[in-house]
mmCIF file of C-alpha atoms in Angstrom:
data_model
loop_
_atom_site.group_PDB
_atom_site.id
_atom_site.type_symbol
_atom_site.label_atom_id
_atom_site.label_comp_id
_atom_site.label_asym_id
_atom_site.label_seq_id
_atom_site.Cartn_x
_atom_site.Cartn_y
_atom_site.Cartn_z
ATOM 1 C CA MET A 1 -0.014 0.032 0.004
ATOM 2 C CA ILE A 2 1.231 3.432 -0.862
ATOM 3 C CA ILE A 3 0.309 6.044 1.722
ATOM 4 C CA GLY A 4 0.818 9.830 1.096
ATOM 5 C CA TYR A 5 1.231 12.521 3.882
ATOM 6 C CA ASP A 6 1.048 16.205 3.882
ATOM 7 C CA ALA A 7 4.582 16.858 5.055
ATOM 8 C CA LYS A 8 4.619 20.616 5.109
ATOM 9 C CA ARG A 9 4.705 21.028 8.883
ATOM 10 C CA ILE A 10 7.041 17.955 9.227
ATOM 11 C CA VAL A 11 9.681 19.907 7.409
ATOM 12 C CA ARG A 12 8.994 23.353 8.763
ATOM 13 C CA ASN A 13 7.509 23.319 12.194
ATOM 14 C CA ALA A 14 9.737 22.434 15.110
ATOM 15 C CA THR A 15 6.935 21.667 17.659
ATOM 16 C CA GLY A 16 3.136 21.146 17.735
ATOM 17 C CA LEU A 17 1.864 19.970 14.403
ATOM 18 C CA GLY A 18 5.312 19.207 13.167
ATOM 19 C CA SER A 19 6.014 17.080 16.086
ATOM 20 C CA TYR A 20 2.961 15.136 15.663
ATOM 21 C CA GLY A 21 3.690 14.508 11.886
ATOM 22 C CA ARG A 22 7.236 13.437 12.448
ATOM 23 C CA THR A 23 6.485 11.029 15.564
ATOM 24 C CA LEU A 24 3.571 9.377 13.714
ATOM 25 C CA VAL A 25 5.377 8.879 10.463
ATOM 26 C CA ASN A 26 8.410 7.496 12.293
ATOM 27 C CA ASP A 27 6.204 5.141 14.371
ATOM 28 C CA ILE A 28 4.506 3.853 11.226
ATOM 29 C CA ALA A 29 7.806 3.433 9.512
ATOM 30 C CA ARG A 30 9.253 1.421 12.332
ATOM 31 C CA LEU A 31 6.489 -1.031 12.182
ATOM 32 C CA ASN A 32 8.100 -2.270 9.084
ATOM 33 C CA GLN A 33 5.105 -3.648 7.259
ATOM 34 C CA GLY A 34 6.268 -3.111 3.719
ATOM 35 C CA LEU A 35 4.481 0.115 3.163
ATOM 36 C CA ARG A 36 5.521 2.793 0.845
ATOM 37 C CA LEU A 37 5.352 6.153 2.560
ATOM 38 C CA HIS A 38 5.479 9.342 0.357
ATOM 39 C CA LEU A 39 5.959 12.534 2.259
ATOM 40 C CA TYR A 40 4.618 15.578 0.163
ATOM 41 C CA ALA A 41 6.162 18.967 1.117
ATOM 42 C CA PRO A 42 6.116 22.198 -0.899
ATOM 43 C CA ASP A 43 9.914 22.470 -0.265
ATOM 44 C CA LYS A 44 12.703 20.656 1.656
ATOM 45 C CA GLY A 45 12.118 23.024 4.699
ATOM 46 C CA ARG A 46 14.626 22.788 7.563
ATOM 47 C CA ASP A 47 17.326 20.279 7.241
ATOM 48 C CA ASP A 48 17.330 19.474 10.996
ATOM 49 C CA LEU A 49 13.593 18.766 11.054
ATOM 50 C CA ARG A 50 13.635 16.700 7.786
ATOM 51 C CA GLU A 51 16.506 14.691 9.072
ATOM 52 C CA GLN A 52 14.558 13.643 12.207
ATOM 53 C CA ILE A 53 12.428 11.317 9.858
ATOM 54 C CA VAL A 54 13.860 7.732 9.974
ATOM 55 C CA SER A 55 15.585 6.461 6.865
ATOM 56 C CA VAL A 56 13.827 3.173 5.999
ATOM 57 C CA PRO A 57 13.204 1.584 2.478
ATOM 58 C CA GLY A 58 10.082 2.797 0.834
ATOM 59 C CA LEU A 59 9.956 6.096 2.596
ATOM 60 C CA MET A 60 10.683 9.097 0.421
ATOM 61 C CA PHE A 61 9.969 12.854 0.346
ATOM 62 C CA CYS A 62 8.109 14.198 -2.763
ATOM 63 C CA TYR A 63 8.360 17.882 -3.885
ATOM 64 C CA PRO A 64 6.449 19.882 -6.599
ATOM 65 C CA LYS A 65 8.233 20.494 -9.889
ATOM 66 C CA ASP A 66 8.520 24.062 -11.259
ATOM 67 C CA CYS A 67 7.083 25.672 -8.034
ATOM 68 C CA TYR A 68 9.527 28.379 -6.716
ATOM 69 C CA LEU A 69 7.312 31.144 -5.391
ATOM 70 C CA PRO A 70 5.316 30.811 -2.185
ATOM 71 C CA PHE A 71 2.059 31.362 -4.063
ATOM 72 C CA ASP A 72 2.817 28.563 -6.502
ATOM 73 C CA LYS A 73 3.654 26.219 -3.620
ATOM 74 C CA ALA A 74 0.388 27.091 -1.772
ATOM 75 C CA ILE A 75 -1.589 26.379 -4.910
ATOM 76 C CA TRP A 76 0.140 23.085 -5.378
ATOM 77 C CA ARG A 77 -0.505 22.001 -1.768
ATOM 78 C CA SER A 78 -4.212 23.048 -1.854
ATOM 79 C CA HIS A 79 -5.094 21.663 -5.122
ATOM 80 C CA GLY A 80 -2.300 20.660 -7.596
ATOM 81 C CA ILE A 81 -0.925 17.858 -5.393
ATOM 82 C CA VAL A 82 -3.776 15.711 -6.400
ATOM 83 C CA LYS A 83 -2.435 15.145 -9.788
ATOM 84 C CA ASP A 84 0.924 14.085 -8.256
ATOM 85 C CA LEU A 85 -0.853 11.701 -5.776
ATOM 86 C CA LYS A 86 -2.621 9.975 -8.635
ATOM 87 C CA LYS A 87 0.580 9.696 -10.786
ATOM 88 C CA ASP A 88 2.378 8.110 -7.868
ATOM 89 C CA GLY A 89 -0.341 5.658 -7.132
ATOM 90 C CA VAL A 90 -1.155 6.738 -3.621
ATOM 91 C CA GLN A 91 -4.009 4.901 -2.284
ATOM 92 C CA VAL A 92 -4.613 6.838 1.003
ATOM 93 C CA TYR A 93 -3.636 10.361 1.706
ATOM 94 C CA HIS A 94 -3.412 11.594 5.214
ATOM 95 C CA GLY A 95 -3.646 15.363 6.025
ATOM 96 C CA LEU A 96 -1.718 15.662 9.276
ATOM 97 C CA SER A 97 -2.566 19.178 10.247
ATOM 98 C CA GLY A 98 -6.301 19.671 9.638
ATOM 99 C CA GLU A 99 -6.224 20.162 5.810
ATOM 100 C CA LEU A 100 -6.915 18.243 2.701
ATOM 101 C CA PRO A 101 -6.415 19.308 -0.978
ATOM 102 C CA LEU A 102 -9.442 20.267 -2.859
ATOM 103 C CA GLY A 103 -10.618 17.586 -5.174
ATOM 104 C CA ILE A 104 -9.112 14.619 -3.527
ATOM 105 C CA ARG A 105 -12.589 12.916 -2.857
ATOM 106 C CA LYS A 106 -13.462 13.183 -6.671
ATOM 107 C CA SER A 107 -10.019 11.659 -7.440
ATOM 108 C CA GLY A 108 -10.903 8.371 -5.873
ATOM 109 C CA ILE A 109 -7.959 8.455 -3.567
ATOM 110 C CA LYS A 110 -9.037 7.697 -0.010
ATOM 111 C CA SER A 111 -8.316 10.421 2.413
ATOM 112 C CA VAL A 112 -7.831 10.796 6.215
ATOM 113 C CA VAL A 113 -7.372 14.060 8.091
ATOM 114 C CA THR A 114 -6.231 14.541 11.674
ATOM 115 C CA ILE A 115 -7.903 17.509 13.345
ATOM 116 C CA HIS A 116 -6.137 18.663 16.434
ATOM 117 C CA ASP A 117 -8.482 21.309 17.686
ATOM 118 C CA LEU A 118 -11.183 23.779 16.814
ATOM 119 C CA ILE A 119 -9.916 26.575 19.204
ATOM 120 C CA PHE A 120 -10.444 29.206 16.514
ATOM 121 C CA MET A 121 -14.207 28.429 16.643
ATOM 122 C CA ARG A 122 -14.682 27.714 20.250
ATOM 123 C CA HIS A 123 -12.369 30.743 21.368
ATOM 124 C CA PRO A 124 -12.238 33.213 18.389
ATOM 125 C CA GLU A 125 -11.064 35.879 20.799
ATOM 126 C CA PHE A 126 -7.478 34.429 20.662
ATOM 127 C CA TYR A 127 -7.361 34.870 17.025
ATOM 128 C CA ASN A 128 -7.440 37.650 14.397
ATOM 129 C CA TRP A 129 -10.911 38.057 12.728
ATOM 130 C CA ILE A 130 -9.690 37.212 9.308
ATOM 131 C CA ASP A 131 -7.854 34.132 10.510
ATOM 132 C CA THR A 132 -10.873 32.645 12.163
ATOM 133 C CA LYS A 133 -12.743 33.006 8.776
ATOM 134 C CA ILE A 134 -10.027 31.398 6.733
ATOM 135 C CA TYR A 135 -9.495 28.528 9.424
ATOM 136 C CA THR A 136 -13.181 28.030 9.550
ATOM 137 C CA TRP A 137 -13.558 27.813 5.685
ATOM 138 C CA LYS A 138 -10.650 25.400 5.546
ATOM 139 C CA PHE A 139 -12.257 23.154 8.246
ATOM 140 C CA ARG A 140 -15.578 23.019 6.408
ATOM 141 C CA GLN A 141 -13.959 22.224 3.112
ATOM 142 C CA THR A 142 -11.827 19.462 4.739
ATOM 143 C CA ILE A 143 -14.672 17.653 6.409
ATOM 144 C CA ARG A 144 -16.490 17.565 2.997
ATOM 145 C CA GLU A 145 -13.401 16.004 1.287
ATOM 146 C CA ALA A 146 -12.420 13.571 4.135
ATOM 147 C CA ASP A 147 -13.413 9.931 4.081
ATOM 148 C CA HIS A 148 -12.407 9.669 7.749
ATOM 149 C CA ILE A 149 -11.411 12.092 10.516
ATOM 150 C CA ILE A 150 -8.896 11.391 13.331
ATOM 151 C CA ALA A 151 -9.471 13.530 16.401
ATOM 152 C CA VAL A 152 -6.497 13.591 18.768
ATOM 153 C CA SER A 153 -8.817 13.650 21.996
ATOM 154 C CA GLU A 154 -12.410 12.950 22.949
ATOM 155 C CA CYS A 155 -12.657 16.833 23.647
ATOM 156 C CA THR A 156 -11.566 17.470 19.893
ATOM 157 C CA LYS A 157 -14.117 14.869 18.724
ATOM 158 C CA ARG A 158 -16.989 16.625 20.597
ATOM 159 C CA ASP A 159 -15.899 19.825 18.944
ATOM 160 C CA ILE A 160 -15.866 18.451 15.579
ATOM 161 C CA MET A 161 -19.366 17.005 16.071
ATOM 162 C CA ALA A 162 -20.627 20.217 17.420
ATOM 163 C CA TYR A 163 -19.201 22.701 15.074
ATOM 164 C CA GLY A 164 -18.971 20.543 12.019
ATOM 165 C CA HIS A 165 -22.186 18.508 12.474
ATOM 166 C CA VAL A 166 -20.194 15.478 11.464
ATOM 167 C CA ASP A 167 -21.643 12.049 12.071
ATOM 168 C CA GLU A 168 -19.830 10.238 14.989
ATOM 169 C CA ASP A 169 -19.023 7.126 12.870
ATOM 170 C CA ARG A 170 -16.892 9.274 10.673
ATOM 171 C CA ILE A 171 -14.586 10.210 13.490
ATOM 172 C CA SER A 172 -11.945 8.065 15.449
ATOM 173 C CA VAL A 173 -10.145 9.249 18.483
ATOM 174 C CA ILE A 174 -6.524 8.226 18.106
ATOM 175 C CA TYR A 175 -4.291 9.979 20.519
ATOM 176 C CA GLN A 176 -0.890 11.341 19.724
ATOM 177 C CA SER A 177 2.417 10.141 21.284
ATOM 178 C CA CYS A 178 5.560 11.940 22.057
ATOM 179 C CA ALA A 179 8.993 11.382 20.530
ATOM 180 C CA PRO A 180 10.961 8.596 22.093
ATOM 181 C CA ARG A 181 13.654 10.923 23.375
ATOM 182 C CA PHE A 182 11.290 12.169 26.099
ATOM 183 C CA ASN A 183 10.875 8.556 27.525
ATOM 184 C CA SER A 184 12.128 8.480 31.022
ATOM 185 C CA PRO A 185 14.808 7.700 31.700
ATOM 186 C CA SER A 186 16.164 10.118 29.062
ATOM 187 C CA VAL A 187 17.313 10.892 32.537
ATOM 188 C CA ASN A 188 19.575 7.851 33.341
ATOM 189 C CA TYR A 189 22.099 8.476 36.089
ATOM 190 C CA LYS A 190 25.409 7.892 34.300
ATOM 191 C CA GLN A 191 27.695 10.655 35.074
ATOM 192 C CA SER A 192 28.096 11.743 31.528
ATOM 193 C CA THR A 193 24.453 12.261 31.340
ATOM 194 C CA ILE A 194 24.406 14.343 34.536
ATOM 195 C CA ASN A 195 27.302 16.393 33.277
ATOM 196 C CA SER A 196 25.578 16.929 29.957
ATOM 197 C CA GLN A 197 22.291 18.120 31.707
ATOM 198 C CA GLU A 198 24.381 20.465 33.915
ATOM 199 C CA SER A 199 26.104 21.963 30.773
ATOM 200 C CA ILE A 200 22.844 22.681 29.248
ATOM 201 C CA ARG A 201 21.575 24.291 32.434
ATOM 202 C CA MET A 202 24.678 26.497 32.381
ATOM 203 C CA LEU A 203 24.367 27.362 28.733
ATOM 204 C CA TYR A 204 21.113 29.095 29.436
ATOM 205 C CA GLY A 205 22.030 30.431 32.868
ATOM 206 C CA LEU A 206 19.372 28.797 34.764
ATOM 207 C CA PRO A 207 19.175 28.330 38.518
ATOM 208 C CA LYS A 208 19.214 24.866 40.111
ATOM 209 C CA ARG A 209 15.553 24.953 41.283
ATOM 210 C CA PHE A 210 12.877 25.499 38.605
ATOM 211 C CA ILE A 211 9.485 24.634 37.318
ATOM 212 C CA LEU A 212 9.165 24.475 33.606
ATOM 213 C CA ASN A 213 6.705 25.421 30.793
ATOM 214 C CA VAL A 214 6.961 24.580 27.161
ATOM 215 C CA GLY A 215 4.826 26.128 24.556
ATOM 216 C CA THR A 216 4.253 29.234 22.409
ATOM 217 C CA ILE A 217 4.069 32.439 24.580
ATOM 218 C CA GLU A 218 0.585 33.459 23.641
ATOM 219 C CA ARG A 219 -2.524 34.636 25.477
ATOM 220 C CA ARG A 220 -4.335 31.267 25.011
ATOM 221 C CA LYS A 221 -1.391 29.600 26.719
ATOM 222 C CA ASN A 222 -2.013 31.716 29.721
ATOM 223 C CA ILE A 223 1.536 31.443 31.116
ATOM 224 C CA LEU A 224 1.014 34.806 33.025
ATOM 225 C CA LEU A 225 -1.071 32.644 35.525
ATOM 226 C CA ALA A 226 2.172 30.733 36.504
ATOM 227 C CA VAL A 227 4.092 33.945 36.742
ATOM 228 C CA LYS A 228 1.582 35.329 39.147
ATOM 229 C CA ALA A 229 1.725 32.035 41.202
ATOM 230 C CA LEU A 230 5.377 32.647 42.018
ATOM 231 C CA ALA A 231 4.224 34.973 44.731
ATOM 232 C CA GLY A 232 3.020 31.941 46.652
ATOM 233 C CA LEU A 233 6.011 29.782 46.070
ATOM 234 C CA PRO A 234 9.513 29.549 47.690
ATOM 235 C CA GLU A 235 11.730 32.495 46.847
ATOM 236 C CA ASP A 236 14.624 30.227 45.451
ATOM 237 C CA LEU A 237 12.199 28.524 42.953
ATOM 238 C CA ALA A 238 12.191 29.942 39.434
ATOM 239 C CA LEU A 239 10.033 29.682 36.386
ATOM 240 C CA VAL A 240 11.609 28.526 33.015
ATOM 241 C CA ILE A 241 9.330 29.309 30.027
ATOM 242 C CA VAL A 242 10.484 27.720 26.611
ATOM 243 C CA GLY A 243 8.657 28.772 23.388
ATOM 244 C CA ARG A 244 8.126 31.071 20.605
ATOM 245 C CA GLN A 245 7.407 34.648 21.730
ATOM 246 C CA THR A 246 4.383 36.730 20.465
ATOM 247 C CA THR A 247 3.031 40.234 21.374
ATOM 248 C CA TYR A 248 1.604 38.700 24.591
ATOM 249 C CA THR A 249 5.047 38.157 25.709
ATOM 250 C CA ASN A 250 5.370 41.980 26.144
ATOM 251 C CA GLU A 251 2.395 41.797 28.665
ATOM 252 C CA VAL A 252 4.226 39.073 30.629
ATOM 253 C CA LEU A 253 7.393 40.912 30.644
ATOM 254 C CA GLU A 254 5.661 44.088 31.999
ATOM 255 C CA TYR A 255 4.171 42.062 34.804
ATOM 256 C CA ILE A 256 7.553 40.437 35.586
ATOM 257 C CA SER A 257 9.228 43.948 35.744
ATOM 258 C CA ALA A 258 6.532 45.608 37.810
ATOM 259 C CA HIS A 259 6.578 42.932 40.476
ATOM 260 C CA GLY A 260 10.348 42.459 40.667
ATOM 261 C CA LEU A 261 10.400 38.881 39.290
ATOM 262 C CA SER A 262 13.202 39.228 36.696
ATOM 263 C CA HIS A 263 15.465 37.006 38.829
ATOM 264 C CA ARG A 264 12.914 34.273 38.988
ATOM 265 C CA VAL A 265 11.417 34.014 35.436
ATOM 266 C CA PHE A 266 13.642 32.949 32.468
ATOM 267 C CA LEU A 267 12.248 33.182 28.933
ATOM 268 C CA LEU A 268 14.022 30.947 26.382
ATOM 269 C CA HIS A 269 13.395 31.259 22.746
ATOM 270 C CA GLY A 270 14.947 29.003 19.867
ATOM 271 C CA VAL A 271 15.880 26.125 22.195
ATOM 272 C CA PRO A 272 16.959 23.153 19.924
ATOM 273 C CA ASP A 273 14.754 19.957 20.366
ATOM 274 C CA ASP A 274 17.539 17.868 21.661
ATOM 275 C CA HIS A 275 18.050 20.325 24.536
ATOM 276 C CA LEU A 276 14.426 19.843 25.829
ATOM 277 C CA PRO A 277 14.825 16.455 27.512
ATOM 278 C CA ALA A 278 17.627 17.918 29.727
ATOM 279 C CA LEU A 279 15.616 20.833 30.752
ATOM 280 C CA TYR A 280 12.705 18.476 31.667
ATOM 281 C CA ALA A 281 15.067 16.246 33.550
ATOM 282 C CA GLN A 282 16.201 19.164 35.649
ATOM 283 C CA ALA A 283 12.865 20.757 36.422
ATOM 284 C CA GLU A 284 11.046 20.081 39.756
ATOM 285 C CA ALA A 285 7.596 20.287 38.056
ATOM 286 C CA PHE A 286 5.854 21.141 34.850
ATOM 287 C CA VAL A 287 3.111 23.830 34.624
ATOM 288 C CA TYR A 288 0.733 24.118 31.623
ATOM 289 C CA PRO A 289 -1.959 26.780 32.410
ATOM 290 C CA SER A 290 -3.463 26.932 29.060
ATOM 291 C CA VAL A 291 -7.126 28.032 28.730
ATOM 292 C CA TYR A 292 -7.907 25.529 25.875
ATOM 293 C CA GLU A 293 -6.042 22.903 24.078
ATOM 294 C CA GLY A 294 -6.875 20.067 21.562
ATOM 295 C CA PHE A 295 -4.632 17.628 23.434
ATOM 296 C CA GLY A 296 -1.518 19.075 25.138
ATOM 297 C CA ILE A 297 1.537 17.033 23.975
ATOM 298 C CA PRO A 298 3.887 18.934 26.460
ATOM 299 C CA VAL A 299 2.003 17.373 29.349
ATOM 300 C CA ILE A 300 2.762 13.868 27.950
ATOM 301 C CA GLU A 301 6.514 14.841 27.390
ATOM 302 C CA ALA A 302 6.729 16.170 30.917
ATOM 303 C CA VAL A 303 5.242 12.985 32.516
ATOM 304 C CA SER A 304 7.318 10.841 30.242
ATOM 305 C CA CYS A 305 10.378 12.617 31.655
ATOM 306 C CA GLY A 306 9.261 11.873 35.247
ATOM 307 C CA LEU A 307 7.720 15.251 36.193
ATOM 308 C CA PRO A 308 4.657 15.953 38.002
ATOM 309 C CA VAL A 309 2.216 18.318 36.254
ATOM 310 C CA VAL A 310 -0.003 21.101 37.123
ATOM 311 C CA ALA A 311 -2.495 22.253 34.386
ATOM 312 C CA CYS A 312 -5.767 23.872 33.949
ATOM 313 C CA THR A 313 -9.461 22.706 33.720
ATOM 314 C CA GLY A 314 -11.810 23.322 30.876
ATOM 315 C CA SER A 315 -10.416 21.435 27.791
ATOM 316 C CA CYS A 316 -8.606 18.223 27.217
ATOM 317 C CA LEU A 317 -5.802 18.408 29.594
ATOM 318 C CA GLU A 318 -7.258 16.193 32.230
ATOM 319 C CA GLU A 319 -7.644 13.577 29.374
ATOM 320 C CA ALA A 320 -3.991 13.954 28.360
ATOM 321 C CA GLY A 321 -2.451 13.944 31.913
ATOM 322 C CA GLY A 322 -4.818 11.762 33.826
ATOM 323 C CA PRO A 323 -6.106 11.895 37.414
ATOM 324 C CA ASP A 324 -2.835 12.091 39.126
ATOM 325 C CA CYS A 325 -1.849 15.488 37.542
ATOM 326 C CA LEU A 326 -3.309 18.475 39.301
ATOM 327 C CA TYR A 327 -5.684 20.838 37.599
ATOM 328 C CA VAL A 328 -6.946 24.417 38.528
ATOM 329 C CA ALA A 329 -9.073 27.017 37.005
ATOM 330 C CA PRO A 330 -7.364 29.121 34.420
ATOM 331 C CA ASP A 331 -7.816 32.348 36.245
ATOM 332 C CA ASP A 332 -6.909 31.246 39.751
ATOM 333 C CA ASP A 333 -3.238 31.994 40.567
ATOM 334 C CA GLU A 334 -3.488 31.113 44.275
ATOM 335 C CA ALA A 335 -4.782 27.763 43.374
ATOM 336 C CA MET A 336 -1.906 27.303 40.826
ATOM 337 C CA ALA A 337 0.472 28.159 43.593
ATOM 338 C CA ALA A 338 -1.011 25.736 46.042
ATOM 339 C CA ALA A 339 -1.037 22.960 43.528
ATOM 340 C CA ILE A 340 2.524 23.424 42.690
ATOM 341 C CA LEU A 341 3.564 23.361 46.287
ATOM 342 C CA GLN A 342 1.895 19.828 46.368
ATOM 343 C CA VAL A 343 4.221 18.524 43.729
ATOM 344 C CA LEU A 344 7.651 19.898 44.515
ATOM 345 C CA LYS A 345 10.449 17.734 45.675
ATOM 346 C CA GLY A 346 9.747 16.528 49.247
ATOM 347 C CA ALA A 347 5.995 16.991 49.018
ATOM 348 C CA GLU A 348 4.125 13.979 50.373
ATOM 349 C CA GLY A 349 2.958 11.491 47.651
ATOM 350 C CA ARG A 350 4.963 13.283 44.886
ATOM 351 C CA GLU A 351 6.804 10.160 43.717
ATOM 352 C CA GLU A 352 3.629 7.947 43.784
ATOM 353 C CA ARG A 353 1.767 10.653 41.771
ATOM 354 C CA ILE A 354 4.432 10.598 39.215
ATOM 355 C CA CYS A 355 4.483 6.714 38.913
ATOM 356 C CA ARG A 356 0.673 6.625 38.516
ATOM 357 C CA SER A 357 0.874 9.305 35.775
ATOM 358 C CA GLN A 358 3.406 7.376 33.862
ATOM 359 C CA ASP A 359 1.270 4.244 34.125
ATOM 360 C CA TYR A 360 -1.744 6.397 32.745
ATOM 361 C CA ILE A 361 0.192 7.747 29.705
ATOM 362 C CA ARG A 362 1.179 4.260 28.452
ATOM 363 C CA ARG A 363 -2.134 4.468 26.455
ATOM 364 C CA PHE A 364 -0.241 7.084 24.284
ATOM 365 C CA GLU A 365 2.677 4.946 23.301
ATOM 366 C CA GLY A 366 3.748 5.130 19.702
ATOM 367 C CA ASN A 367 3.500 1.634 18.215
ATOM 368 C CA ASP A 368 0.104 1.134 19.643
ATOM 369 C CA LEU A 369 -1.235 4.403 18.189
ATOM 370 C CA ALA A 370 0.483 3.729 14.789
ATOM 371 C CA SER A 371 -1.118 0.381 14.646
ATOM 372 C CA GLN A 372 -4.522 2.029 15.186
ATOM 373 C CA VAL A 373 -3.808 4.516 12.320
ATOM 374 C CA LEU A 374 -2.620 1.688 10.021
ATOM 375 C CA ASP A 375 -5.903 -0.326 10.793
ATOM 376 C CA LEU A 376 -7.803 2.766 9.700
ATOM 377 C CA TYR A 377 -5.891 3.042 6.331
ATOM 378 C CA HIS A 378 -6.549 -0.560 5.621
ATOM 379 C CA SER A 379 -10.202 -0.279 6.478
ATOM 380 C CA LEU A 380 -10.582 2.503 3.773
ATOM 381 C CA VAL A 381 -8.947 0.468 1.037
#
């Protein structure tokens, strides 16, 4: 069977949708079932991201011919790619980031799309008006084209049914897994590993005690809640925030300056993927105060690395982290501080909470999820 994938985010996005695509394709490739996997991207993107895809027989990247300008590449990805899929004999095409090319249903090629979230419809206040219109149009076009839809959580499935009026039997909930490099013990206690972790901490000038957050620094991610919670936490405990900065970052920085927290908050941008496990390994806890998520893969990464997690209620984060992570309202900084105190080193029940959380997230392990996706492909053809 020849499977085609929308690989734009695989070669261009370091986190989020890119991580999902790279992890899923690698997990499917490692199952070694004699499949041919064609990864269709508008260009080669970033070498460091493209090289994260495993090299196995039958897996290849495919690029458009004579498409040099951004507009040409966009047209190819949204429509022209269908001709290439037919020419290459693709039997199933998987849109990994919520989009499918126009006309794929008429082409006879079976299609699957993964929809990660519909936050632009549920919480349009976090988006530009024009973006919500474009994303909504793409969503409605995609669900018309798709033979089947993968939702990354029950929460996202409910949103697809509510906002897209899609029949439940057209949707499968198949969770996403995190990359193997986050599997605990990426923290093994060989002296060389400890030295490497220490060198990364020193590289970024971080203190010895810190809690960690990973994710774009945008209003929806709500990191200001964790910054405010520092007032109720030990003075020697810092907050390290890793992620792309947006205009919301200025609001966070203003609060930090006004409340004398500059020595306790560290904002890191452009951190390489291979540094993240070392940062997780040295943190005492992970905080993820997002207002709304489709899944929340950083929660899985943190638990995989052996961290207790404090997140927020109201979306899918309880589904991702399980009952032994702690959850607070997204506007309650005092509750956030109290929850963090319950999971710091030395807190009663901390280690048991971590072990139970790691048991819970085994349901998100790569090969099992890849097998579910493969079963779906086979059911379509």
